[in-house]
Coordinates of C-alpha atoms in Angstrom, one line a residue:
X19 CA 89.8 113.6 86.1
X20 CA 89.8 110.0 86.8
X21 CA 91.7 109.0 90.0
X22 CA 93.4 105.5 91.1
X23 CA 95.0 105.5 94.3
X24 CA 96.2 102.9 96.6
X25 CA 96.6 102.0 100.1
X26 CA 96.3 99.3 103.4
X27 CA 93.9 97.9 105.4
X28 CA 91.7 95.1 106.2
X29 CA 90.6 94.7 109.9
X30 CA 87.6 92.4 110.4
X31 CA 84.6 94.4 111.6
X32 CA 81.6 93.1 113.8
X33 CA 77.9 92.9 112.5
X34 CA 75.8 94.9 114.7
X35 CA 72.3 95.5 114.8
X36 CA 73.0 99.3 113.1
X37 CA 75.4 97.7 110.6
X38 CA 73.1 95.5 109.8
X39 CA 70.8 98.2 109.3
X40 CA 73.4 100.0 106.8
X41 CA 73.8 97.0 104.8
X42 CA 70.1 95.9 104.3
X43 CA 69.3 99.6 103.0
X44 CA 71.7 98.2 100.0
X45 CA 70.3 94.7 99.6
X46 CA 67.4 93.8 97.7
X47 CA 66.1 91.1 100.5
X48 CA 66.6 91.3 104.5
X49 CA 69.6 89.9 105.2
X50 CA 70.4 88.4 108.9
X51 CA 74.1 88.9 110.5
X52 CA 75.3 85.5 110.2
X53 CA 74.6 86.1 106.5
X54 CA 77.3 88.3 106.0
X55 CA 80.8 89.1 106.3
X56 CA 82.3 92.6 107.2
X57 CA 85.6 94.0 106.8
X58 CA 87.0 97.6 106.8
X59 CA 89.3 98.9 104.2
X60 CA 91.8 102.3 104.2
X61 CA 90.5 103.3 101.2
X62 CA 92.5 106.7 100.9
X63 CA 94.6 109.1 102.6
X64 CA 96.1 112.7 102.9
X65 CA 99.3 111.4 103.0
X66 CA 101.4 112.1 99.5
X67 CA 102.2 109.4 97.6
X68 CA 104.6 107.6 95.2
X69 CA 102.9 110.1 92.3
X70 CA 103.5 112.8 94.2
X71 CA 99.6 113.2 94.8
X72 CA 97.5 113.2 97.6
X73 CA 94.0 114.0 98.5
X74 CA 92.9 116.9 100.9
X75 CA 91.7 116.3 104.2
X76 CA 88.2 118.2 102.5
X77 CA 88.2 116.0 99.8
X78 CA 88.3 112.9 101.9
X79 CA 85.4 114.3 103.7
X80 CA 83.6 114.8 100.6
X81 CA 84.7 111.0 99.3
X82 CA 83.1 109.7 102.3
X83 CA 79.3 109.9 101.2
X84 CA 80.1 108.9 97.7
X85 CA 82.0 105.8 98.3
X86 CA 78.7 104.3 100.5
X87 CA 77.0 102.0 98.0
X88 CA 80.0 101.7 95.9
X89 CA 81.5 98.0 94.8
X90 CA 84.8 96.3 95.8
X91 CA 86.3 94.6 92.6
X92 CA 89.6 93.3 91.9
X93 CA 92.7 94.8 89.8
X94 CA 89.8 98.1 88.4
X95 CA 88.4 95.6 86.0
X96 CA 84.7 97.1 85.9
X97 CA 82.5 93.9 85.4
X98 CA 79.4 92.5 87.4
X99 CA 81.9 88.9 87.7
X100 CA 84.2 90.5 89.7
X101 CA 82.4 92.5 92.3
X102 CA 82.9 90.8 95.3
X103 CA 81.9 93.3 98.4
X104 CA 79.8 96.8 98.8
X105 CA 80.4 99.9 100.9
X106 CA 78.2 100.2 103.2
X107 CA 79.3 103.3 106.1
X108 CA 82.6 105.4 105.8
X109 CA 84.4 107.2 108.0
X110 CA 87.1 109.8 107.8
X111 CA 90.1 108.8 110.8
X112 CA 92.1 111.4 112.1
X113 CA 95.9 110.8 113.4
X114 CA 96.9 114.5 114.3
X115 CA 100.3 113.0 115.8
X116 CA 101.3 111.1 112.6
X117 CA 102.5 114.0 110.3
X118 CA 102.2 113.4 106.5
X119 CA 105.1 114.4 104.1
X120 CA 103.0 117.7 103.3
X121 CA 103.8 118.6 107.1
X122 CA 100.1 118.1 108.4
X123 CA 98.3 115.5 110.2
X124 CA 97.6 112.4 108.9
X125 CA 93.8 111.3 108.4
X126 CA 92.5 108.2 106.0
X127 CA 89.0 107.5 104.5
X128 CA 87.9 103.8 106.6
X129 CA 85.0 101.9 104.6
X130 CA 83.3 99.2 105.4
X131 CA 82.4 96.9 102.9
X132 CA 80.2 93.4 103.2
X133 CA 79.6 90.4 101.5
X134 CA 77.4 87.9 101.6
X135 CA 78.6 84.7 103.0
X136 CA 78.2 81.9 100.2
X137 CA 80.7 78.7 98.9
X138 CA 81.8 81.3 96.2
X139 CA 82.7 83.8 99.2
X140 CA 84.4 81.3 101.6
X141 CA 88.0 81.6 99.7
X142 CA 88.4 85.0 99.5
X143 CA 86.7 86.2 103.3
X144 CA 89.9 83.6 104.2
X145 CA 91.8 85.4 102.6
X146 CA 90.9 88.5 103.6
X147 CA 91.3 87.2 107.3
X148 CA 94.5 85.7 106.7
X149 CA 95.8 89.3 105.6
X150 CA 96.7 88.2 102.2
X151 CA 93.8 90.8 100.7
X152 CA 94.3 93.9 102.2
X153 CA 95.8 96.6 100.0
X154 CA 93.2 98.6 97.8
X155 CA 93.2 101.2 95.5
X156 CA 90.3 103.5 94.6
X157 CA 88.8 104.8 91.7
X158 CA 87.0 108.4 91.9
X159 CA 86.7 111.7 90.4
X160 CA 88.2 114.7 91.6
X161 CA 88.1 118.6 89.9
X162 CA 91.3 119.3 90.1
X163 CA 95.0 118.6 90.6
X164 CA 96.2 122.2 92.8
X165 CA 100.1 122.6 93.0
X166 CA 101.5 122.5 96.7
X167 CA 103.7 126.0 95.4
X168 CA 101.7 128.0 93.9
X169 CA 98.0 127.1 93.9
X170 CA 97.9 126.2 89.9
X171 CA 95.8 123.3 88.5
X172 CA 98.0 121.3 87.4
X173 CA 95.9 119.4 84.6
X174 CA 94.8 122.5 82.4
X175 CA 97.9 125.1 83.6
X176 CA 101.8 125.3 83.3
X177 CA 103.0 126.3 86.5
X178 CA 106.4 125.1 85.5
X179 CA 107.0 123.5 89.1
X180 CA 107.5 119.8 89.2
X181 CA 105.7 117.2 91.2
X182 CA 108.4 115.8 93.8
X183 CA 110.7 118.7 93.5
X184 CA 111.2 121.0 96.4
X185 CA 111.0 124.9 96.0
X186 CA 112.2 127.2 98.7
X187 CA 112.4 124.0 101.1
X188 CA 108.6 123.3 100.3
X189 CA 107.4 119.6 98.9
X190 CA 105.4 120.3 95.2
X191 CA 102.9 117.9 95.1
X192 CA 99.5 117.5 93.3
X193 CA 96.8 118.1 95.9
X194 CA 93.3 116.4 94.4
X195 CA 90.8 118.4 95.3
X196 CA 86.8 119.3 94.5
X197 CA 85.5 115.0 94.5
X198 CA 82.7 114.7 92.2
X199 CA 82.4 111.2 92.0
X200 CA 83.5 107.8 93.7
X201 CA 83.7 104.4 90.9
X202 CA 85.0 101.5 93.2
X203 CA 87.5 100.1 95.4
X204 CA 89.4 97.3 94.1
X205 CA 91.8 94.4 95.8
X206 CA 95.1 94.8 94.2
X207 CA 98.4 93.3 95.0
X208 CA 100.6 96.4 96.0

């Protein structure tokens, strides 16, 4: 099941000597900190969204190793032209005080992504500064879809409950669960 979520960040990030260290296991040359630019993204989130879906707090574990190496693109258009940054750490954040809709504590998948400093670059790392790119949305690969009532996957069964409806004063909601593979991040505009 292909996923596509979205959500906020964009908080600058400072090169240090074991960034550096992440990054230039994903380039092809040695690359020096003034080189580069770093940024972190909130790539995804427990939290259950405007499709009534969210991902586990597990599966954002498990989402965290395979977005490292992935590219950040713009609008899920899948072409070398538009990739503009790379993954190159994650981290999963945990809020227990902030409780989600779902009644649990918030958490969020960070990444940071970098990109090499160049003319072409200039424009959007301004941009990205300025807060005017911030909001991303992921693509990945999840198992399955697990109903919030009663446990059901909701891409191959018909549990007959309905995504956003509440049952016995409980939220159903799609919980995406089991990640198998991450695509991307992309800059979109909401």
């Amino acid at each position: 099941m292909k996923i596509v979520k979205e959500s906020q960040g964009g908080e600058p990030a400072q090169v240090s000597a074991e960034d550096l260290a992440f990054i230039n296991r994903l380039a092809r040359r040695e690359l020096k900190g003034e080189e580069v630019y770093t940024f972190s993204v909130r790539l995804c989130d427990n939290e259950v969204d405007r499709d009534w879906e969210r991902f586990a707090p597990q599966t954002l574990e498990e989402l965290a190793g395979l977005f490292v190496g992935k590219s950040g693109i713009f609008d899920h258009r899948w072409s070398a032209l538009g990739q503009a940054a790379r993954i190159y750490k994650t981290e999963v954040v945990w809020e227990p005080e902030r409780r989600t809709k779902a009644g649990d504590g918030y958490c969020w998948l960070k990444g940071y992504a970098y990109m090499v400093r160049t003319g072409s670059t200039r424009d959007l790392i301004a941009e990205i500064e300025g807060g005017i790119k911030k909001e991303v949305s992921v693509g990945c690969a999840v198992d399955r879809a697990v109903c919030s009532i009663c446990g059901a996957d909701l891409r191959r069964d018909q549990c007959g409950h309905k995504k956003g409806e509440v049952y016995g004063g409980k939220l159903c909601y799609a919980s995406l669960e089991g990640a198998s593979d991450a695509y991307e991040f992309s800059f979109v505009a909401v």
